[in-house]
Amino acid sequence: MNTSDIVAALTRIYEEETPSQEDLISLLSVSDDAGLRLIFETADRVRRRHVGNTVPVRGIIEFSNYCRNACRYCGLNRDNRALRRYRLDRELILDAVDAVEGEGVNTIVLQSGEDGALDPSWLARLIGEIKAQADAAVTLSVGEWPGEYYRLWREAGADRFLLKHETANPSLYEELHEGAAFGERTAHLRLLKALGYQVGAGNIVGLPGQTAKDLAADILFMKELSVDMAGIGPFIPHPHTALAGVPEGSLVMTLKVVALTRIVLKDVHLPATTALGSIHPLGREMALSAGANVIMVDITPAPYAALYEIYPGRRGAGEEIFRRLAAIRQIIHSCGRTIASGRGDAIRLCKKHPED
Ligand code: 5AD
């Protein structure tokens, strides 16, 4: 693609209600420096116009690494016997929430493996306590559960739900997730939306057998679902999984997916993911300059954070919470941005301009 073809395709995917898969595939194949710069700078402009310069910080507590699933890429898969499993009790979780009080962390993300022993009432009580203790939004990232659980947690005060679709190619999805169906995943996402959650999806870039067409489908799927948030990260092989020998996802391809998602979805929250920061020391800075606007800080207490090993080498996992917070601030400031003062709700729910 020459420069004018790239500009024309970028304009179309920005303006059209339903961008063409062909345009996205062509843009995903751009690899020369000038072409990449054009894509990243366009995404950066769209980000500034639609979500502004402030960066909402989400504090994530990984409260259990038990999992009943056997996702072929994930280190938490139930067949990984080498992993020491843990569950955090209520006190440890509330202490972690307390520790970031006044630090600009205005969303608490409660994440876990799909822990078969999860007690829905326990989680509902915890949500209520967090909402009473902190002036923060609560996001759940706990996998697939019956609709009545989602309803209970929503009534307890949970604001958002993160359920990554991982890949929008149904046969690849089903190869990677034994016994699961892509149609079920989308049904859960639609139910969560109907229950009034702000909903996040997202995909992994660089899965074995994945094509540019699949990645274009990921972007169009998230557009069609009109997600409030999209977490996009590279695949990182974990030694205790079936995909141990597969090469990691490419930094540049992941950045292209982030950038094109910004241009197509416009007012969505896009995190500069920890996975990007784990495959390159400046991965998150690059993402924030190519369309991303949100960052997550792991606030899981120190001995446990390292055991939440979805992939190896997770950045920051071995450090104390205040050091992880300092690292996040440094990233934000080095990109010429500031920490958002608000909760970082879905842009569609913000009446004011996000900068205010
Ligand atoms: N590489 C990259 N991302 C992974 N995840 C799990 N395992 C890996 C891996 N090996 C991501 C999935 C999951 C989230 C918690 O972490 O997208 O939804």
Tab-separated table of C-alpha atoms and ligand atoms in Angstrom:
chain	number	residue	atom	x	y	z
A	1	MET	CA	0.000	0.000	0.000
A	2	ASN	CA	1.352	3.443	-0.833
A	3	THR	CA	0.806	6.479	1.386
A	4	SER	CA	-2.300	7.724	-0.356
A	5	ASP	CA	-3.915	4.252	-0.264
A	6	ILE	CA	-3.217	4.058	3.460
A	7	VAL	CA	-4.696	7.516	4.086
A	8	ALA	CA	-7.786	6.637	2.035
A	9	ALA	CA	-8.316	3.346	3.876
A	10	LEU	CA	-7.811	5.014	7.290
A	11	THR	CA	-10.393	7.648	6.350
A	12	ARG	CA	-12.892	4.984	5.283
A	13	ILE	CA	-12.567	2.861	8.417
A	14	TYR	CA	-12.964	6.010	10.542
A	15	GLU	CA	-16.029	7.269	8.674
A	16	GLU	CA	-17.949	4.153	7.721
A	17	GLU	CA	-20.504	2.702	10.132
A	18	THR	CA	-19.452	-0.801	9.054
A	19	PRO	CA	-15.833	-0.741	7.854
A	20	SER	CA	-14.852	-3.375	5.318
A	21	GLN	CA	-12.858	-6.388	6.426
A	22	GLU	CA	-10.701	-5.900	3.292
A	23	ASP	CA	-9.587	-2.403	4.378
A	24	LEU	CA	-8.675	-3.721	7.823
A	25	ILE	CA	-6.758	-6.666	6.369
A	26	SER	CA	-4.792	-4.341	4.048
A	27	LEU	CA	-3.971	-1.981	6.913
A	28	LEU	CA	-2.912	-4.887	9.150
A	29	SER	CA	-0.395	-5.889	6.476
A	30	VAL	CA	1.332	-2.473	6.400
A	31	SER	CA	4.880	-2.943	7.662
A	32	ASP	CA	7.046	-0.095	6.350
A	33	ASP	CA	8.049	2.602	8.867
A	34	ALA	CA	6.249	5.478	7.155
A	35	GLY	CA	3.031	3.493	6.803
A	36	LEU	CA	3.128	2.354	10.425
A	37	ARG	CA	3.768	5.904	11.598
A	38	LEU	CA	0.700	7.046	9.664
A	39	ILE	CA	-1.504	4.403	11.303
A	40	PHE	CA	-0.209	5.086	14.836
A	41	GLU	CA	-0.424	8.887	14.477
A	42	THR	CA	-3.961	8.670	13.138
A	43	ALA	CA	-4.980	6.483	16.095
A	44	ASP	CA	-3.311	8.937	18.482
A	45	ARG	CA	-5.331	11.842	16.995
A	46	VAL	CA	-8.585	9.873	17.185
A	47	ARG	CA	-7.777	8.991	20.818
A	48	ARG	CA	-7.143	12.655	21.693
A	49	ARG	CA	-10.345	13.804	19.990
A	50	HIS	CA	-12.686	11.116	21.378
A	51	VAL	CA	-11.318	10.296	24.843
A	52	GLY	CA	-8.901	13.114	25.663
A	53	ASN	CA	-5.477	13.220	27.269
A	54	THR	CA	-6.174	11.911	30.747
A	55	VAL	CA	-5.465	8.277	31.622
A	56	PRO	CA	-7.814	6.372	33.941
A	57	VAL	CA	-5.876	3.951	36.184
A	58	ARG	CA	-7.488	0.630	37.103
A	59	GLY	CA	-6.193	-1.274	40.114
A	60	ILE	CA	-6.464	-5.025	39.607
A	61	ILE	CA	-6.676	-7.557	42.438
A	62	GLU	CA	-6.183	-11.159	41.319
A	63	PHE	CA	-8.061	-12.811	44.144
A	64	SER	CA	-7.858	-16.471	43.066
A	65	ASN	CA	-5.723	-18.382	40.580
A	66	TYR	CA	-7.814	-21.559	40.777
A	67	CYS	CA	-9.419	-22.366	37.433
A	68	ARG	CA	-11.761	-25.081	36.207
A	69	ASN	CA	-10.921	-24.422	32.545
A	70	ALA	CA	-8.194	-25.716	30.287
A	71	CYS	CA	-7.564	-22.789	27.908
A	72	ARG	CA	-4.601	-23.956	25.839
A	73	TYR	CA	-2.648	-20.673	26.106
A	74	CYS	CA	-3.155	-19.891	29.800
A	75	GLY	CA	-0.801	-20.773	32.666
A	76	LEU	CA	-3.753	-20.963	35.085
A	77	ASN	CA	-5.231	-23.906	33.162
A	78	ARG	CA	-6.457	-26.649	35.490
A	79	ASP	CA	-3.908	-29.167	34.222
A	80	ASN	CA	-0.933	-27.047	35.290
A	81	ARG	CA	0.057	-28.978	38.412
A	82	ALA	CA	3.281	-26.973	38.801
A	83	LEU	CA	1.398	-23.834	39.842
A	84	ARG	CA	0.814	-23.117	43.536
A	85	ARG	CA	-2.829	-22.105	43.870
A	86	TYR	CA	-4.165	-19.431	46.230
A	87	ARG	CA	-7.340	-17.607	47.212
A	88	LEU	CA	-7.192	-14.211	48.920
A	89	ASP	CA	-9.497	-13.696	51.846
A	90	ARG	CA	-11.719	-10.675	52.267
A	91	GLU	CA	-9.304	-8.854	54.622
A	92	LEU	CA	-6.377	-9.058	52.217
A	93	ILE	CA	-8.551	-7.795	49.367
A	94	LEU	CA	-9.937	-4.867	51.381
A	95	ASP	CA	-6.394	-4.030	52.556
A	96	ALA	CA	-5.289	-3.811	48.927
A	97	VAL	CA	-8.205	-1.470	48.159
A	98	ASP	CA	-7.227	0.602	51.192
A	99	ALA	CA	-3.581	0.759	50.128
A	100	VAL	CA	-4.399	2.677	46.931
A	101	GLU	CA	-6.827	5.136	48.555
A	102	GLY	CA	-5.940	8.650	47.350
A	103	GLU	CA	-3.501	7.318	44.738
A	104	GLY	CA	-5.652	8.065	41.683
A	105	VAL	CA	-6.868	4.481	41.301
A	106	ASN	CA	-10.598	4.997	40.771
A	107	THR	CA	-11.530	1.550	39.531
A	108	ILE	CA	-10.993	-1.728	41.353
A	109	VAL	CA	-10.890	-4.763	39.055
A	110	LEU	CA	-11.585	-8.069	40.795
A	111	GLN	CA	-10.058	-10.782	38.615
A	112	SER	CA	-9.688	-14.524	39.085
A	113	GLY	CA	-9.488	-17.784	37.271
A	114	GLU	CA	-12.875	-19.433	36.788
A	115	ASP	CA	-12.711	-20.752	40.338
A	116	GLY	CA	-15.167	-23.637	40.744
A	117	ALA	CA	-15.390	-22.868	44.475
A	118	LEU	CA	-16.451	-19.244	43.953
A	119	ASP	CA	-19.335	-18.400	46.281
A	120	PRO	CA	-21.501	-15.813	44.497
A	121	SER	CA	-22.818	-14.377	47.784
A	122	TRP	CA	-19.288	-13.959	49.125
A	123	LEU	CA	-18.389	-11.955	46.003
A	124	ALA	CA	-21.605	-9.898	46.256
A	125	ARG	CA	-20.785	-8.968	49.872
A	126	LEU	CA	-17.233	-8.079	48.906
A	127	ILE	CA	-18.474	-5.811	46.090
A	128	GLY	CA	-20.764	-4.022	48.574
A	129	GLU	CA	-17.912	-3.553	51.052
A	130	ILE	CA	-15.572	-2.152	48.416
A	131	LYS	CA	-18.235	0.257	47.185
A	132	ALA	CA	-18.862	1.389	50.772
A	133	GLN	CA	-15.169	1.785	51.566
A	134	ALA	CA	-13.852	3.421	48.394
A	135	ASP	CA	-15.196	5.967	45.947
A	136	ALA	CA	-14.351	3.676	43.055
A	137	ALA	CA	-16.026	1.735	40.283
A	138	VAL	CA	-15.894	-2.059	40.550
A	139	THR	CA	-15.119	-4.217	37.534
A	140	LEU	CA	-15.481	-8.003	37.611
A	141	SER	CA	-13.253	-10.265	35.513
A	142	VAL	CA	-14.140	-13.726	36.758
A	143	GLY	CA	-15.218	-15.645	33.650
A	144	GLU	CA	-18.531	-17.221	32.654
A	145	TRP	CA	-21.242	-17.772	35.287
A	146	PRO	CA	-25.024	-18.244	35.319
A	147	GLY	CA	-27.122	-15.158	34.611
A	148	GLU	CA	-28.443	-15.070	38.168
A	149	TYR	CA	-24.891	-14.548	39.497
A	150	TYR	CA	-24.324	-11.649	37.095
A	151	ARG	CA	-27.625	-10.166	38.298
A	152	LEU	CA	-26.706	-10.602	41.976
A	153	TRP	CA	-23.316	-8.922	41.522
A	154	ARG	CA	-24.815	-6.089	39.524
A	155	GLU	CA	-27.363	-5.478	42.298
A	156	ALA	CA	-24.513	-5.535	44.822
A	157	GLY	CA	-22.985	-2.576	42.983
A	158	ALA	CA	-20.624	-3.988	40.331
A	159	ASP	CA	-20.349	-1.447	37.513
A	160	ARG	CA	-18.429	-3.261	34.801
A	161	PHE	CA	-17.614	-6.729	33.550
A	162	LEU	CA	-14.621	-7.836	31.561
A	163	LEU	CA	-14.995	-10.992	29.489
A	164	LYS	CA	-12.467	-11.115	26.692
A	165	HIS	CA	-13.687	-12.888	23.578
A	166	GLU	CA	-10.043	-13.964	22.972
A	167	THR	CA	-10.621	-14.579	19.226
A	168	ALA	CA	-13.641	-13.979	17.015
A	169	ASN	CA	-12.738	-16.925	14.776
A	170	PRO	CA	-15.205	-19.559	16.078
A	171	SER	CA	-13.159	-22.604	15.032
A	172	LEU	CA	-9.938	-21.182	16.521
A	173	TYR	CA	-11.903	-20.248	19.661
A	174	GLU	CA	-13.168	-23.789	19.974
A	175	GLU	CA	-9.723	-25.331	19.355
A	176	LEU	CA	-8.253	-23.247	22.180
A	177	HIS	CA	-11.099	-23.685	24.670
A	178	GLU	CA	-11.980	-27.308	25.144
A	179	GLY	CA	-15.720	-27.825	25.470
A	180	ALA	CA	-16.585	-24.156	24.888
A	181	ALA	CA	-18.404	-22.478	22.005
A	182	PHE	CA	-17.884	-18.980	20.635
A	183	GLY	CA	-21.666	-18.544	20.454
A	184	GLU	CA	-21.869	-19.073	24.219
A	185	ARG	CA	-19.200	-16.463	24.799
A	186	THR	CA	-21.127	-13.888	22.791
A	187	ALA	CA	-24.371	-14.831	24.566
A	188	HIS	CA	-22.692	-14.075	27.913
A	189	LEU	CA	-21.406	-10.740	26.617
A	190	ARG	CA	-24.867	-9.764	25.381
A	191	LEU	CA	-26.481	-10.786	28.669
A	192	LEU	CA	-23.983	-8.703	30.638
A	193	LYS	CA	-24.829	-5.695	28.478
A	194	ALA	CA	-28.557	-6.271	28.965
A	195	LEU	CA	-28.019	-6.324	32.749
A	196	GLY	CA	-26.565	-2.829	32.575
A	197	TYR	CA	-22.883	-3.613	33.007
A	198	GLN	CA	-20.337	-1.546	31.139
A	199	VAL	CA	-18.802	-4.382	29.149
A	200	GLY	CA	-15.249	-5.072	28.066
A	201	ALA	CA	-14.145	-7.680	25.534
A	202	GLY	CA	-10.768	-8.103	23.866
A	203	ASN	CA	-8.516	-10.475	22.020
A	204	ILE	CA	-5.106	-12.107	21.943
A	205	VAL	CA	-2.811	-11.298	19.006
A	206	GLY	CA	-0.500	-13.976	17.623
A	207	LEU	CA	-2.399	-17.149	18.496
A	208	PRO	CA	-1.213	-20.155	16.443
A	209	GLY	CA	-3.011	-20.307	13.111
A	210	GLN	CA	-4.514	-16.818	13.512
A	211	THR	CA	-4.632	-14.703	10.331
A	212	ALA	CA	-5.027	-10.993	9.529
A	213	LYS	CA	-8.588	-11.825	8.541
A	214	ASP	CA	-9.221	-13.153	12.071
A	215	LEU	CA	-7.794	-9.964	13.626
A	216	ALA	CA	-9.992	-7.828	11.348
A	217	ALA	CA	-12.927	-9.952	12.529
A	218	ASP	CA	-11.945	-9.239	16.162
A	219	ILE	CA	-12.148	-5.480	15.534
A	220	LEU	CA	-15.469	-5.751	13.672
A	221	PHE	CA	-16.906	-8.039	16.357
A	222	MET	CA	-16.120	-5.475	19.068
A	223	LYS	CA	-17.578	-2.697	16.920
A	224	GLU	CA	-20.761	-4.688	16.362
A	225	LEU	CA	-21.081	-5.429	20.066
A	226	SER	CA	-20.323	-1.772	20.803
A	227	VAL	CA	-18.062	-2.669	23.716
A	228	ASP	CA	-17.091	-0.031	26.273
A	229	MET	CA	-13.604	-1.434	26.661
A	230	ALA	CA	-11.260	-3.662	24.647
A	231	GLY	CA	-8.193	-5.369	26.115
A	232	ILE	CA	-5.776	-6.297	23.346
A	233	GLY	CA	-2.521	-8.069	24.100
A	234	PRO	CA	0.082	-10.297	22.451
A	235	PHE	CA	0.126	-14.052	22.965
A	236	ILE	CA	2.966	-15.040	25.322
A	237	PRO	CA	3.808	-18.759	25.466
A	238	HIS	CA	3.688	-20.360	28.910
A	239	PRO	CA	5.968	-23.380	29.472
A	240	HIS	CA	3.269	-25.391	31.287
A	241	THR	CA	0.679	-25.226	28.514
A	242	ALA	CA	-0.027	-27.016	25.246
A	243	LEU	CA	1.242	-23.923	23.378
A	244	ALA	CA	4.634	-23.855	25.132
A	245	GLY	CA	6.666	-23.955	21.909
A	246	VAL	CA	4.658	-21.418	19.900
A	247	PRO	CA	6.421	-18.074	19.220
A	248	GLU	CA	5.079	-15.011	21.041
A	249	GLY	CA	2.779	-12.526	19.314
A	250	SER	CA	4.387	-9.610	17.504
A	251	LEU	CA	4.689	-6.201	19.181
A	252	VAL	CA	4.024	-4.326	15.950
A	253	MET	CA	1.000	-6.442	14.993
A	254	THR	CA	-0.484	-5.931	18.469
A	255	LEU	CA	0.062	-2.162	18.222
A	256	LYS	CA	-1.618	-2.164	14.793
A	257	VAL	CA	-4.662	-3.966	16.213
A	258	VAL	CA	-4.847	-1.441	19.087
A	259	ALA	CA	-4.525	1.497	16.667
A	260	LEU	CA	-7.130	0.216	14.199
A	261	THR	CA	-9.518	-0.615	17.057
A	262	ARG	CA	-9.234	3.003	18.220
A	263	ILE	CA	-9.908	4.337	14.715
A	264	VAL	CA	-12.914	2.046	14.165
A	265	LEU	CA	-14.497	2.135	17.658
A	266	LYS	CA	-13.410	5.715	18.514
A	267	ASP	CA	-14.741	6.374	22.029
A	268	VAL	CA	-13.810	3.008	23.559
A	269	HIS	CA	-11.465	2.530	26.544
A	270	LEU	CA	-8.301	0.776	25.351
A	271	PRO	CA	-5.763	-0.314	27.961
A	272	ALA	CA	-2.041	-0.336	27.281
A	273	THR	CA	-1.933	-3.959	28.415
A	274	THR	CA	0.507	-5.523	30.848
A	275	ALA	CA	1.139	-8.233	28.229
A	276	LEU	CA	2.474	-5.544	25.841
A	277	GLY	CA	4.694	-4.243	28.644
A	278	SER	CA	5.909	-7.784	29.225
A	279	ILE	CA	7.140	-8.443	25.670
A	280	HIS	CA	8.859	-5.045	25.342
A	281	PRO	CA	10.146	-2.662	28.050
A	282	LEU	CA	8.344	0.256	26.342
A	283	GLY	CA	5.327	-1.716	25.087
A	284	ARG	CA	2.804	0.203	27.181
A	285	GLU	CA	4.278	3.598	26.263
A	286	MET	CA	4.049	2.642	22.594
A	287	ALA	CA	0.423	1.562	23.015
A	288	LEU	CA	-0.480	4.850	24.768
A	289	SER	CA	0.963	6.647	21.742
A	290	ALA	CA	-0.920	4.455	19.256
A	291	GLY	CA	-4.508	4.706	20.460
A	292	ALA	CA	-4.576	3.310	24.016
A	293	ASN	CA	-5.871	5.543	26.846
A	294	VAL	CA	-6.116	3.386	29.982
A	295	ILE	CA	-3.595	1.586	32.162
A	296	MET	CA	-3.904	-1.112	34.784
A	297	VAL	CA	-1.810	-1.460	37.917
A	298	ASP	CA	-1.589	-4.812	39.634
A	299	ILE	CA	-2.435	-4.275	43.318
A	300	THR	CA	-2.445	-7.967	44.275
A	301	PRO	CA	-0.324	-8.349	47.440
A	302	ALA	CA	3.305	-9.252	46.735
A	303	PRO	CA	3.615	-12.964	47.477
A	304	TYR	CA	0.493	-13.765	45.430
A	305	ALA	CA	0.871	-11.508	42.377
A	306	ALA	CA	3.732	-13.668	41.091
A	307	LEU	CA	1.511	-16.779	41.342
A	308	TYR	CA	-1.097	-15.279	39.022
A	309	GLU	CA	0.995	-16.552	36.151
A	310	ILE	CA	-1.265	-16.426	33.082
A	311	TYR	CA	1.981	-16.057	31.112
A	312	PRO	CA	5.614	-15.908	32.304
A	313	GLY	CA	7.548	-12.677	32.935
A	314	ARG	CA	4.547	-10.547	33.853
A	315	ARG	CA	5.974	-7.077	34.428
A	316	GLY	CA	5.857	-5.728	37.973
A	317	ALA	CA	4.574	-8.946	39.562
A	318	GLY	CA	7.583	-9.295	41.870
A	319	GLU	CA	7.455	-5.738	43.213
A	320	GLU	CA	5.697	-4.006	46.100
A	321	ILE	CA	2.481	-2.151	45.300
A	322	PHE	CA	3.917	1.354	45.765
A	323	ARG	CA	6.681	0.557	43.259
A	324	ARG	CA	4.160	-0.723	40.725
A	325	LEU	CA	2.149	2.508	41.182
A	326	ALA	CA	5.254	4.622	40.699
A	327	ALA	CA	6.073	2.733	37.493
A	328	ILE	CA	2.564	3.372	36.138
A	329	ARG	CA	2.803	7.119	36.925
A	330	GLN	CA	6.163	7.246	35.196
A	331	ILE	CA	4.694	5.650	32.053
A	332	ILE	CA	1.771	8.110	31.973
A	333	HIS	CA	3.973	11.166	32.461
A	334	SER	CA	6.582	10.037	29.950
A	335	CYS	CA	3.836	10.050	27.322
A	336	GLY	CA	2.912	13.646	28.217
A	337	ARG	CA	-0.398	12.588	29.770
A	338	THR	CA	-1.935	12.947	33.231
A	339	ILE	CA	-3.892	10.584	35.512
A	340	ALA	CA	-7.655	10.980	35.119
A	341	SER	CA	-9.453	12.247	38.210
A	342	GLY	CA	-12.783	10.522	37.443
A	343	ARG	CA	-13.737	6.843	37.524
A	344	GLY	CA	-13.139	6.347	33.806
A	345	ASP	CA	-16.670	5.180	33.052
A	346	ALA	CA	-17.790	4.183	29.569
A	347	ILE	CA	-17.542	7.288	27.406
A	348	ARG	CA	-21.159	6.862	26.301
A	349	LEU	CA	-22.195	7.417	29.947
A	350	CYS	CA	-20.129	10.581	30.386
A	351	LYS	CA	-22.281	13.628	29.813
A	352	LYS	CA	-19.317	15.953	29.989
A	353	HIS	CA	-16.244	15.902	27.816
A	354	PRO	CA	-13.889	13.244	29.230
A	355	GLU	CA	-11.253	15.927	29.880
A	356	ASP	CA	-13.452	17.668	32.458
B	1	5AD	N1	-0.620	-14.889	26.529
B	1	5AD	C1	-1.321	-13.744	26.437
B	1	5AD	N2	-2.474	-13.504	27.069
B	1	5AD	C2	-2.942	-14.489	27.848
B	1	5AD	N3	-4.042	-14.558	28.598
B	1	5AD	C3	-4.077	-15.745	29.204
B	1	5AD	N4	-3.008	-16.472	28.851
B	1	5AD	C4	-2.284	-15.705	28.008
B	1	5AD	C5	-1.074	-15.895	27.302
B	1	5AD	N5	-0.370	-17.035	27.383
B	1	5AD	C6	-5.008	-13.468	28.669
B	1	5AD	C7	-6.371	-13.874	28.158
B	1	5AD	C8	-7.233	-13.845	29.392
B	1	5AD	C9	-6.504	-12.839	30.260
B	1	5AD	C10	-6.778	-12.955	31.715
B	1	5AD	O1	-5.161	-13.088	30.007
B	1	5AD	O2	-6.820	-12.906	27.225
B	1	5AD	O3	-8.535	-13.421	29.136
